Coordinates of C-alpha atoms and ligand atoms in Angstrom, one line a residue:
Chain A
X297 CA -24.8 -10.1 33.8
X298 CA -21.4 -10.4 35.4
X299 CA -20.4 -13.0 32.9
X300 CA -21.2 -10.6 30.1
X301 CA -18.8 -7.9 31.5
X302 CA -16.1 -10.5 31.7
X303 CA -16.8 -11.7 28.2
X304 CA -16.7 -8.2 26.8
X305 CA -13.3 -7.3 28.5
X306 CA -11.9 -10.7 27.3
X307 CA -12.9 -10.1 23.7
X308 CA -11.4 -6.6 23.7
X309 CA -8.1 -7.7 25.3
X310 CA -7.8 -10.6 22.8
X311 CA -7.5 -8.1 20.0
X312 CA -4.0 -7.2 21.2
X313 CA -1.0 -8.6 19.3
X314 CA 0.3 -11.8 20.8
X315 CA -2.7 -12.1 23.2
X316 CA -4.9 -15.2 22.7
X317 CA -8.3 -15.8 24.3
X318 CA -6.8 -17.6 27.3
X319 CA -4.3 -14.9 28.2
X320 CA -7.0 -12.2 27.7
X321 CA -9.2 -14.0 30.2
X322 CA -6.4 -14.2 32.7
X323 CA -5.8 -10.5 32.3
X324 CA -9.4 -9.8 32.9
X325 CA -9.4 -11.9 36.1
X326 CA -6.2 -10.1 37.2
X327 CA -7.9 -6.7 36.7
X328 CA -10.8 -7.9 38.8
X329 CA -8.4 -9.0 41.6
X330 CA -6.3 -5.8 41.7
X331 CA -7.5 -2.6 43.5
X332 CA -10.0 -0.5 41.6
X333 CA -7.5 2.4 41.4
X334 CA -5.4 0.3 39.0
X335 CA -8.4 -0.4 36.7
X336 CA -9.3 3.2 36.6
X337 CA -5.8 4.3 35.9
X338 CA -5.4 1.8 33.2
X339 CA -8.7 2.9 31.6
X340 CA -7.6 6.6 31.8
X341 CA -4.1 5.7 30.4
X342 CA -5.8 4.0 27.4
X343 CA -8.2 6.9 26.9
X344 CA -5.3 9.4 27.0
X345 CA -3.4 7.3 24.4
X346 CA -6.1 7.9 21.9
X347 CA -7.3 11.3 22.8
X348 CA -4.3 13.2 24.2
X349 CA -1.4 11.7 22.3
X350 CA -1.2 13.2 18.9
X351 CA 1.2 12.7 16.0
X352 CA 3.6 15.4 15.0
X353 CA 2.3 17.2 12.0
X354 CA 5.7 17.4 10.4
X355 CA 7.2 13.9 11.0
X356 CA 4.3 11.8 12.3
X357 CA 6.2 10.8 15.4
X358 CA 4.0 10.6 18.6
X359 CA 3.7 14.0 20.2
X360 CA 1.8 15.8 22.9
X361 CA 1.7 19.0 20.8
X362 CA 1.5 19.8 17.1
X363 CA 5.3 19.6 16.6
X364 CA 7.2 16.8 18.4
X365 CA 10.2 17.3 20.7
X366 CA 12.6 16.4 18.0
X367 CA 11.1 18.6 15.2
X368 CA 11.0 21.6 17.6
X369 CA 14.6 21.1 18.9
X370 CA 16.7 24.0 17.4
X371 CA 19.9 22.0 17.9
X372 CA 18.9 19.4 15.4
X373 CA 19.8 19.6 11.7
X374 CA 16.7 20.1 9.6
X375 CA 18.5 19.3 6.4
X376 CA 18.8 15.6 7.3
X377 CA 15.7 13.4 7.2
X378 CA 15.7 9.8 8.4
X379 CA 12.8 7.8 7.1
X380 CA 11.5 5.1 9.5
X381 CA 8.7 2.6 9.5
X382 CA 7.2 3.5 12.9
X383 CA 7.9 5.5 16.0
X384 CA 9.6 2.6 17.8
X385 CA 12.5 2.8 15.4
X386 CA 13.1 6.4 16.4
X387 CA 13.7 5.4 20.0
X388 CA 16.2 2.9 18.8
X389 CA 18.1 5.3 16.5
X390 CA 18.0 8.0 19.2
X391 CA 19.6 5.6 21.7
X392 CA 22.6 5.1 19.4
X393 CA 23.2 8.9 19.6
X394 CA 24.5 8.9 16.0
X395 CA 21.8 10.8 14.2
X396 CA 21.3 14.6 14.7
X397 CA 18.7 15.3 12.0
X398 CA 14.9 14.9 11.9
X399 CA 12.7 11.9 11.2
X400 CA 9.8 11.0 9.0
X401 CA 7.5 8.2 10.2
X402 CA 5.9 6.3 7.3
X403 CA 3.5 4.5 9.6
X404 CA 4.1 1.2 7.9
X405 CA 5.6 -0.3 4.8
X406 CA 4.2 -1.2 1.4
X407 CA 2.6 -4.6 1.3
X408 CA 0.0 -5.2 -1.4
X409 CA -0.9 -8.6 0.0
X410 CA -2.0 -6.8 3.2
X411 CA -3.7 -4.1 1.3
X412 CA -1.2 -1.5 2.1
X413 CA -0.3 0.8 -0.8
X414 CA 1.5 4.2 -1.0
X415 CA -1.7 6.1 -0.2
X416 CA -2.0 4.3 3.1
X417 CA 1.5 5.5 4.2
X418 CA 2.9 9.0 4.7
X419 CA 4.6 8.9 1.3
X420 CA 3.1 12.1 -0.2
X421 CA 4.0 14.0 3.0
X422 CA 7.6 13.0 2.6
X423 CA 7.8 14.2 -1.0
X424 CA 6.2 17.5 0.1
X425 CA 8.8 17.9 2.8
X426 CA 11.7 17.3 0.5
X427 CA 10.2 19.6 -2.2
X428 CA 9.3 22.5 0.2
X429 CA 12.6 22.9 2.2
X430 CA 16.3 22.6 1.5
X431 CA 17.2 19.0 2.4
X432 CA 20.7 17.6 2.0
X433 CA 20.2 14.0 2.6
X434 CA 17.3 11.5 3.0
X435 CA 18.4 8.3 4.9
X436 CA 16.2 5.3 4.7
X437 CA 16.2 3.2 7.9
X438 CA 13.4 0.7 7.3
X439 CA 13.4 -2.8 8.7
X440 CA 15.4 -5.2 6.5
X441 CA 12.3 -7.2 5.4
X442 CA 11.5 -7.5 1.8
X443 CA 8.6 -5.0 2.3
X444 CA 11.0 -2.6 3.9
X445 CA 13.4 -2.9 1.0
X446 CA 10.6 -2.4 -1.6
X447 CA 9.4 0.7 0.3
X448 CA 12.9 2.2 0.2
X449 CA 13.2 1.4 -3.5
X450 CA 9.8 2.9 -4.2
X451 CA 10.5 6.2 -2.4
X452 CA 14.1 6.3 -3.7
X453 CA 12.7 6.2 -7.2
X454 CA 10.3 9.0 -6.5
X455 CA 13.0 11.2 -4.9
X456 CA 15.5 10.5 -7.6
X457 CA 14.8 13.8 -9.3
X458 CA 15.4 15.9 -6.2
X459 CA 18.8 17.4 -5.4
X460 CA 19.3 15.6 -2.1
X461 CA 21.5 12.6 -1.5
X462 CA 19.7 9.4 -0.9
X463 CA 21.2 6.7 1.3
X464 CA 20.1 3.7 3.3
X465 CA 21.6 2.4 6.6
X466 CA 24.0 -0.4 6.2
X467 CA 22.7 -3.9 6.9
X468 CA 24.6 -5.1 9.9
X469 CA 21.0 -5.9 10.9
X470 CA 20.1 -9.5 10.0
X471 CA 17.8 -9.9 6.9
X472 CA 14.2 -10.3 7.9
X473 CA 15.0 -9.0 11.4
X474 CA 13.8 -5.8 13.0
X475 CA 15.4 -2.6 14.1
X476 CA 13.6 -3.2 17.4
X477 CA 16.2 -5.9 18.3
X478 CA 19.2 -4.0 17.1
X479 CA 21.6 -2.8 19.8
X480 CA 23.0 0.8 20.0
X481 CA 26.5 -0.2 18.7
X482 CA 25.1 -2.1 15.7
X483 CA 22.7 0.8 15.0
X484 CA 25.5 3.4 15.3
X485 CA 27.6 1.5 12.8
X486 CA 24.7 1.0 10.5
X487 CA 24.2 4.8 10.4
X488 CA 27.9 5.5 10.0
X489 CA 28.2 3.0 7.1
X490 CA 25.1 4.1 5.3
X491 CA 25.4 3.7 1.5
X492 CA 24.2 5.9 -1.3
X493 CA 21.4 4.5 -3.4
Chain B
X970 CA 17.8 -49.5 12.5
X971 CA 21.1 -50.7 11.1
X972 CA 23.6 -48.3 9.6
X973 CA 23.7 -50.2 6.2
X974 CA 20.7 -51.6 4.4
X975 CA 17.5 -52.1 6.3
X976 CA 15.1 -54.5 4.5
X977 CA 11.4 -54.2 5.2
X978 CA 9.8 -57.5 3.9
X979 CA 6.2 -58.2 3.8
X980 CA 3.3 -59.0 1.4
X981 CA 1.5 -56.2 -0.3
X982 CA -0.9 -54.2 1.9
X983 CA 0.9 -55.1 5.2
X984 CA 2.2 -51.5 5.7
X985 CA 5.7 -51.5 4.3
X986 CA 5.2 -48.3 2.5
X987 CA 3.7 -46.7 5.6
X988 CA 6.8 -47.5 7.6
X989 CA 9.1 -45.9 5.0
X990 CA 6.7 -43.0 4.6
X991 CA 6.8 -42.4 8.4
X992 CA 10.6 -42.4 8.5
X993 CA 10.7 -40.0 5.6
X994 CA 8.1 -37.7 7.0
X995 CA 9.7 -37.7 10.4
X996 CA 12.9 -36.3 8.9
X997 CA 11.5 -34.0 6.2
X998 CA 8.1 -33.0 7.5
X999 CA 6.5 -34.1 4.3
X1000 CA 5.1 -37.2 2.8
X1001 CA 6.5 -38.9 -0.3
X1002 CA 3.1 -40.0 -1.6
X1003 CA 0.4 -37.6 -0.2
X1004 CA 0.4 -33.9 -1.0
X1005 CA -0.3 -32.9 2.6
X1006 CA 0.9 -34.3 5.9
X1007 CA -2.6 -34.6 7.4
X1008 CA -3.4 -37.2 4.8
X1009 CA -1.0 -39.5 6.7
X1010 CA -3.4 -39.6 9.6
X1011 CA -5.3 -42.9 9.7
X1012 CA -9.0 -42.5 8.7
X1013 CA -11.1 -42.1 11.8
X1014 CA -8.2 -41.2 14.1
X1015 CA -7.7 -37.7 15.5
X1016 CA -3.9 -37.6 15.3
X1017 CA -0.7 -39.4 14.5
X1018 CA 2.8 -39.0 15.7
X1019 CA 6.3 -40.1 14.7
X1020 CA 9.4 -40.0 16.8
X1021 CA 12.9 -41.1 16.3
X1022 CA 16.5 -40.5 17.1
X1023 CA 18.9 -39.1 14.4
X1024 CA 22.5 -40.0 15.0
X1025 CA 25.6 -38.7 13.3
X1026 CA 29.2 -38.9 14.5
X1027 CA 28.1 -39.6 18.0
X1028 CA 25.6 -36.6 18.1
X1029 CA 22.0 -37.5 18.7
X1030 CA 18.9 -35.5 18.0
X1031 CA 15.5 -36.7 19.1
X1032 CA 13.0 -35.7 16.4
X1033 CA 9.2 -35.7 16.9
X1034 CA 6.5 -34.9 14.5
X1035 CA 2.9 -34.7 15.8
X1036 CA 0.1 -34.3 13.4
X1037 CA -3.5 -33.3 14.1
X1038 CA -6.1 -32.2 11.6
X1039 CA -4.7 -28.9 10.2
X1040 CA -1.9 -28.7 12.7
X1041 CA 1.7 -29.9 12.7
X1042 CA 4.0 -29.7 15.7
X1043 CA 7.7 -30.3 15.4
X1044 CA 10.0 -30.9 18.3
X1045 CA 13.8 -31.3 18.4
X1046 CA 15.2 -32.9 21.5
X1047 CA 12.1 -32.1 23.4
X1048 CA 11.9 -28.4 22.4
X1049 CA 9.4 -26.9 19.9
X1050 CA 11.2 -26.2 16.6
X1051 CA 10.6 -24.1 13.5
X1052 CA 10.2 -25.9 10.2
X1053 CA 13.4 -24.6 8.7
X1054 CA 15.6 -25.8 11.6
X1055 CA 13.7 -29.0 11.8
X1056 CA 14.1 -30.0 8.1
X1057 CA 17.7 -29.0 8.1
X1058 CA 18.7 -31.7 10.6
X1059 CA 18.7 -34.7 8.3
X1060 CA 19.7 -35.4 4.7
X1061 CA 17.3 -38.0 3.2
X1062 CA 16.2 -38.9 -0.3
X1063 CA 13.5 -41.2 -1.6
X1064 CA 12.9 -43.3 -4.7
X1065 CA 9.4 -44.6 -4.8
X1066 CA 6.7 -45.4 -7.4
X1067 CA 5.9 -41.6 -7.3
X1068 CA 9.4 -40.6 -8.3
X1069 CA 8.6 -41.2 -12.0
X1070 CA 6.8 -37.8 -11.7
X1071 CA 10.4 -36.3 -11.8
X1072 CA 10.4 -37.1 -15.5
X1073 CA 6.7 -37.4 -16.4
X1074 CA 5.2 -34.6 -14.2
X1075 CA 5.1 -30.9 -14.6
X1076 CA 8.1 -28.6 -14.4
X1077 CA 7.5 -27.9 -10.7
X1078 CA 8.5 -31.5 -9.9
X1079 CA 11.9 -31.0 -11.5
X1080 CA 12.4 -27.5 -10.0
X1081 CA 11.6 -28.9 -6.5
X1082 CA 14.1 -31.7 -7.0
X1083 CA 16.8 -29.4 -8.1
X1084 CA 16.0 -27.0 -5.2
X1085 CA 16.3 -29.8 -2.7
X1086 CA 19.7 -30.8 -4.1
X1087 CA 20.8 -27.1 -4.0
X1088 CA 19.5 -26.8 -0.5
X1089 CA 21.5 -29.8 0.7
X1090 CA 24.6 -28.1 -0.8
X1091 CA 23.9 -24.7 0.5
X1092 CA 21.5 -24.1 3.5
X1093 CA 20.8 -20.5 2.5
X1094 CA 18.9 -21.8 -0.6
X1095 CA 15.9 -22.9 1.5
X1096 CA 15.6 -19.5 3.2
X1097 CA 15.9 -17.8 -0.2
X1098 CA 13.1 -19.9 -1.6
X1099 CA 10.8 -18.8 1.2
X1100 CA 11.7 -15.2 0.6
X1101 CA 11.2 -15.6 -3.1
X1102 CA 7.6 -17.0 -2.5
X1103 CA 6.8 -14.0 -0.4
X1104 CA 8.0 -11.6 -3.1
X1105 CA 6.0 -13.5 -5.7
X1106 CA 2.8 -13.2 -3.5
X1107 CA 3.4 -9.4 -3.3
X1108 CA 4.0 -9.1 -7.0
X1109 CA 0.9 -11.2 -7.9
X1110 CA -1.2 -9.1 -5.6
X1111 CA 0.1 -6.0 -7.4
X1112 CA -0.9 -7.6 -10.7
X1113 CA -4.4 -8.5 -9.3
X1114 CA -4.8 -4.9 -7.9
X1115 CA -3.8 -3.3 -11.2
X1116 CA -1.0 -1.4 -9.4
X1117 CA 1.1 1.2 -11.2
X1118 CA 4.5 0.4 -12.6
X1119 CA 6.4 2.3 -9.9
X1120 CA 4.9 0.2 -7.1
X1121 CA 5.4 -3.1 -9.0
X1122 CA 9.0 -2.3 -9.9
X1123 CA 9.8 -1.5 -6.3
X1124 CA 9.1 -5.1 -5.4
X1125 CA 10.6 -6.4 -8.6
X1126 CA 14.1 -5.1 -7.9
X1127 CA 14.7 -7.2 -4.8
X1128 CA 12.8 -10.1 -6.4
X1129 CA 14.9 -10.2 -9.6
X1130 CA 18.1 -10.2 -7.6
X1131 CA 16.8 -13.1 -5.5
X1132 CA 15.6 -15.0 -8.6
X1133 CA 19.1 -14.7 -10.2
X1134 CA 20.6 -16.1 -7.0
X1135 CA 18.2 -19.1 -7.1
X1136 CA 18.9 -19.7 -10.8
X1137 CA 22.7 -19.5 -10.3
X1138 CA 22.5 -22.0 -7.4
X1139 CA 20.2 -24.4 -9.3
X1140 CA 22.5 -24.3 -12.3
X1141 CA 25.5 -24.9 -10.2
X1142 CA 23.7 -27.8 -8.5
X1143 CA 22.8 -29.3 -11.9
X1144 CA 26.3 -29.0 -13.2
X1145 CA 27.8 -30.9 -10.3
X1146 CA 24.9 -33.4 -10.3
X1147 CA 25.1 -34.4 -14.0
X1148 CA 28.3 -36.5 -14.0
X1149 CA 27.0 -38.7 -11.2
X1150 CA 23.6 -39.1 -12.8
X1151 CA 25.1 -39.9 -16.2
X1152 CA 27.5 -42.4 -14.7
X1153 CA 24.8 -44.4 -12.9
X1154 CA 22.6 -44.2 -15.9
X1155 CA 25.2 -45.5 -18.3
X1156 CA 26.1 -48.3 -16.0
X1157 CA 22.6 -49.5 -15.2
X1158 CA 20.7 -48.7 -18.4
X1159 CA 23.3 -48.7 -21.2
X1160 CA 20.7 -49.6 -23.8
X1161 CA 18.4 -46.7 -23.2
X1162 CA 20.1 -43.9 -25.2
X1163 CA 21.9 -40.6 -24.5
X1164 CA 20.5 -38.7 -21.5
X1165 CA 20.9 -34.9 -21.3
X1166 CA 19.7 -32.1 -19.1
X1167 CA 19.2 -28.5 -19.8
X1168 CA 18.1 -25.7 -17.4
X1169 CA 15.9 -23.2 -19.3
X1170 CA 15.1 -19.7 -17.9
X1171 CA 11.7 -18.5 -19.1
X1172 CA 11.9 -15.5 -21.3
X1173 CA 15.5 -14.8 -20.5
X1174 CA 18.1 -15.8 -23.0
X1175 CA 21.1 -13.7 -21.9
X1176 CA 22.0 -14.6 -18.3
X1177 CA 24.5 -11.7 -18.2
X1178 CA 21.5 -9.4 -18.4
X1179 CA 19.2 -11.5 -16.2
X1180 CA 17.8 -8.9 -13.8
X1181 CA 17.6 -6.1 -16.4
X1182 CA 15.6 -8.4 -18.6
X1183 CA 13.2 -9.4 -15.9
X1184 CA 12.6 -5.8 -15.0
X1185 CA 12.0 -4.9 -18.6
X1186 CA 9.1 -7.4 -18.7
X1187 CA 7.1 -5.5 -16.1
X1188 CA 5.0 -3.3 -18.3
X1189 CA 3.9 -6.3 -20.3
X1190 CA 3.2 -8.3 -17.1
X1191 CA 1.0 -5.5 -15.7
X1192 CA -1.0 -5.5 -19.0
X1193 CA -1.4 -9.3 -19.1
X1194 CA -1.8 -9.6 -15.3
X1195 CA 0.7 -12.4 -15.0
X1196 CA 4.4 -12.9 -14.4
X1197 CA 6.4 -13.7 -17.5
X1198 CA 9.7 -14.7 -16.0
X1199 CA 11.5 -15.8 -12.8
X1200 CA 12.8 -18.8 -11.1
X1201 CA 9.3 -20.2 -10.5
X1202 CA 8.7 -20.5 -14.2
X1203 CA 11.9 -22.1 -15.3
X1204 CA 12.2 -25.6 -16.6
X1205 CA 14.7 -28.4 -16.3
X1206 CA 14.5 -30.2 -19.6
X1207 CA 15.4 -33.9 -19.8
X1208 CA 16.1 -35.4 -23.2
X1209 CA 16.6 -39.0 -24.2
X1210 CA 18.3 -39.6 -27.5
X1211 CA 17.9 -35.9 -28.3
X1212 CA 14.1 -35.8 -27.7
X1213 CA 12.0 -34.6 -24.8
X1214 CA 11.9 -37.5 -22.4
X1215 CA 8.3 -36.6 -21.3
X1216 CA 7.1 -37.3 -24.8
X1217 CA 9.3 -40.2 -26.0
X1218 CA 10.3 -42.2 -22.9
X1219 CA 8.5 -45.4 -21.8
X1220 CA 7.4 -45.8 -18.2
X1221 CA 10.4 -48.0 -17.6
X1222 CA 12.8 -45.5 -19.1
X1223 CA 11.3 -42.7 -17.0
X1224 CA 11.8 -44.8 -13.9
X1225 CA 15.4 -45.4 -14.9
X1226 CA 16.0 -41.7 -15.3
X1227 CA 14.4 -40.9 -12.0
X1228 CA 16.4 -43.6 -10.3
X1229 CA 19.7 -42.2 -11.7
X1230 CA 18.7 -38.7 -10.6
X1231 CA 18.0 -39.8 -7.0
X1232 CA 21.2 -41.9 -6.7
X1233 CA 23.2 -39.2 -8.4
X1234 CA 21.9 -36.6 -5.9
X1235 CA 22.9 -38.9 -3.0
X1236 CA 26.4 -39.4 -4.4
X1237 CA 26.8 -35.6 -5.0
X1238 CA 25.6 -34.6 -1.5
X1239 CA 27.8 -37.3 0.1
X1240 CA 30.8 -36.1 -1.8
X1241 CA 30.4 -32.4 -1.2
X1242 CA 29.1 -32.4 2.4
X1243 CA 30.8 -35.6 3.7
X1244 CA 27.3 -36.8 4.8
X1245 CA 25.6 -39.6 3.0
X1246 CA 21.9 -38.9 2.8
X1247 CA 19.7 -41.7 4.1
X1248 CA 18.0 -43.3 1.1
X1249 CA 14.5 -44.7 1.1
X1250 CA 13.7 -47.2 -1.7
X1251 CA 10.0 -48.1 -1.8
X1252 CA 8.9 -50.6 -4.4
X1253 CA 12.2 -49.9 -6.3
X1254 CA 12.7 -53.5 -7.5
X1255 CA 9.6 -53.3 -9.7
X1256 CA 10.5 -53.6 -13.4
X1257 CA 14.2 -54.2 -12.7
X1258 CA 15.8 -57.5 -13.6
X1259 CA 17.9 -59.3 -11.0
X1260 CA 21.3 -58.2 -12.5
X1261 CA 20.4 -54.5 -12.5
X1262 CA 18.9 -54.7 -9.1
X1263 CA 22.1 -56.2 -7.7
X1264 CA 24.1 -53.4 -9.2
X1265 CA 21.8 -50.8 -7.8
X1266 CA 21.8 -52.3 -4.4
X1267 CA 25.5 -52.6 -4.4
X1268 CA 25.7 -48.8 -4.8
X1269 CA 23.0 -48.2 -2.2
X1270 CA 24.8 -50.4 0.4
X1271 CA 28.2 -48.7 -0.2
X1272 CA 26.8 -45.2 0.4
X1273 CA 25.2 -45.4 3.8
X1274 CA 22.0 -46.0 5.6
X1275 CA 19.3 -47.3 3.2
X1276 CA 15.7 -48.3 3.9
X1277 CA 14.3 -50.7 1.3
X1278 CA 10.9 -52.4 1.0
X1279 CA 10.3 -55.6 -0.9
X1280 CA 7.7 -58.3 -1.0
X1281 CA 10.1 -61.1 -1.8
X1282 CA 12.6 -62.8 0.4
X1283 CA 14.4 -63.9 -2.8
X1284 CA 15.5 -60.3 -3.3
X1285 CA 17.4 -60.3 0.0
X1286 CA 19.3 -63.4 -0.7
X1287 CA 22.8 -62.6 -1.9
X1288 CA 23.0 -59.7 0.5
X1289 CA 24.8 -61.1 3.5
X1290 CA 24.8 -57.9 5.4
X1291 CA 21.9 -55.7 6.3
X1292 CA 19.1 -55.7 8.9
X1293 CA 15.8 -57.4 8.1
X1294 CA 12.4 -56.4 9.4
X1295 CA 9.3 -58.4 8.8
X1296 CA 6.2 -56.2 8.2
X1297 CA 2.9 -58.0 8.9
X1298 CA -0.6 -56.4 9.3
X1299 CA 0.9 -53.1 10.4
X1300 CA 3.5 -54.6 12.9
X1301 CA 7.2 -54.4 12.4
X1302 CA 9.4 -57.2 13.8
X1303 CA 13.2 -57.4 13.8
X1304 CA 14.1 -60.6 12.0
X1305 CA 17.9 -60.3 11.4
X1306 CA 20.2 -57.8 13.1
X1307 CA 22.7 -56.6 10.7
X1308 CA 24.4 -54.2 13.1
Ligands
LIG2092 ZN1 8.2 15.7 14.5

């Protein structure tokens, strides 16, 4: 019976990115060795992630309430929208301190070979946002992968008819790289030197 | 091995080709006769490994290639290494009995050859090819899914720009390569007829409108569910006496053209990068008379390190310099140290 519990935990942990069976098993052993408060806190933290943490209904950033901290901040400029792949990019752009508008999290990029099409992303919601409020500029800040570029091209084409300016951040960021590994100075300059579509 | 010519002498079936194949695979991470690396593993053995030191201008890199069924590990000076970095270490070219495929085989053989030359001249070319393949997968998935034009075009924009870059580099490589190839060909095979090369872009006639033209094919591609243009569909046409070499050339003439291509590539890469690629010649003396063979080997010797297999000692006579190895039942023994 004990073996089954271990097996179950190992299997679940091995689903995490970058975690193989061996490391998953080591994690499970470590959890057994640590005081039970740790295990309970971990279990509670994981539960809260799924049940308490919500996404903002305007920008799809993680949020504890219906509108996230950025969307509900009156000092931010609602006429600027920065389109990002996921919430981790927001942290990065915020750290650069160069952007004072709002975000739109697509929750991924287009990738037909992985079965991800426009309907699997928050594309329609972006079009709605742009159509229903006065927006001056939409800035694309997707990772410089070919999927990121194709996604920018796709949305750029759909937004072409609207009155707002379309731009994308400059690529001081290495091609194929990720915004996650981009320092504040590079990011600030990428935003300052954004180019029109 | 010696820095000039290295002869591997032995009767047929003693393992000469395997020795050369191992040297080639160690540096390129691919075999010159099998389509996959794992085919190099001896039947009944779980794994095989190749190791060696690559030296250039006093710099040394220890390269190691470990093969196990379905798994390849590359190490550079003791550290695990990604494929791109690994294969960028050495410059090496091979002329073997399989090289005739350069003329006789499908267009992909000639594209691959041209891409390898272009990659030696410009490292970025290899990375671009990888990116191009990924674009192609995405586009073909769109065609398979019956995607709409908007989604398809969004991938095609970046793809078309990349395809143009690949084509430009290939054409530049061909243009620089041609004089060398034609020189060797005229010198070694003056009786064969005029040799010409032409790079043809599929479904694009005006290169000034390259990307625009590729994008305009999209609607038709979605309808036919296949791509109609792009660098992966282009052809390098080889003509002999004004006619398609694939149709009119004899086996010997095809070998001659392939040989001129490989030697030409070596000379071009040497001239533009200052580094003479290592040359592997397996079974290259077949079908060549003694006079031609001497001319060919004189060029090979002049250019840099060369690995040659032969079954006859007679072939070596007349070459005072060079290192000689005897290959016998899978064992290699140094017979003459040529420095
Ligand atoms: Zn929000």
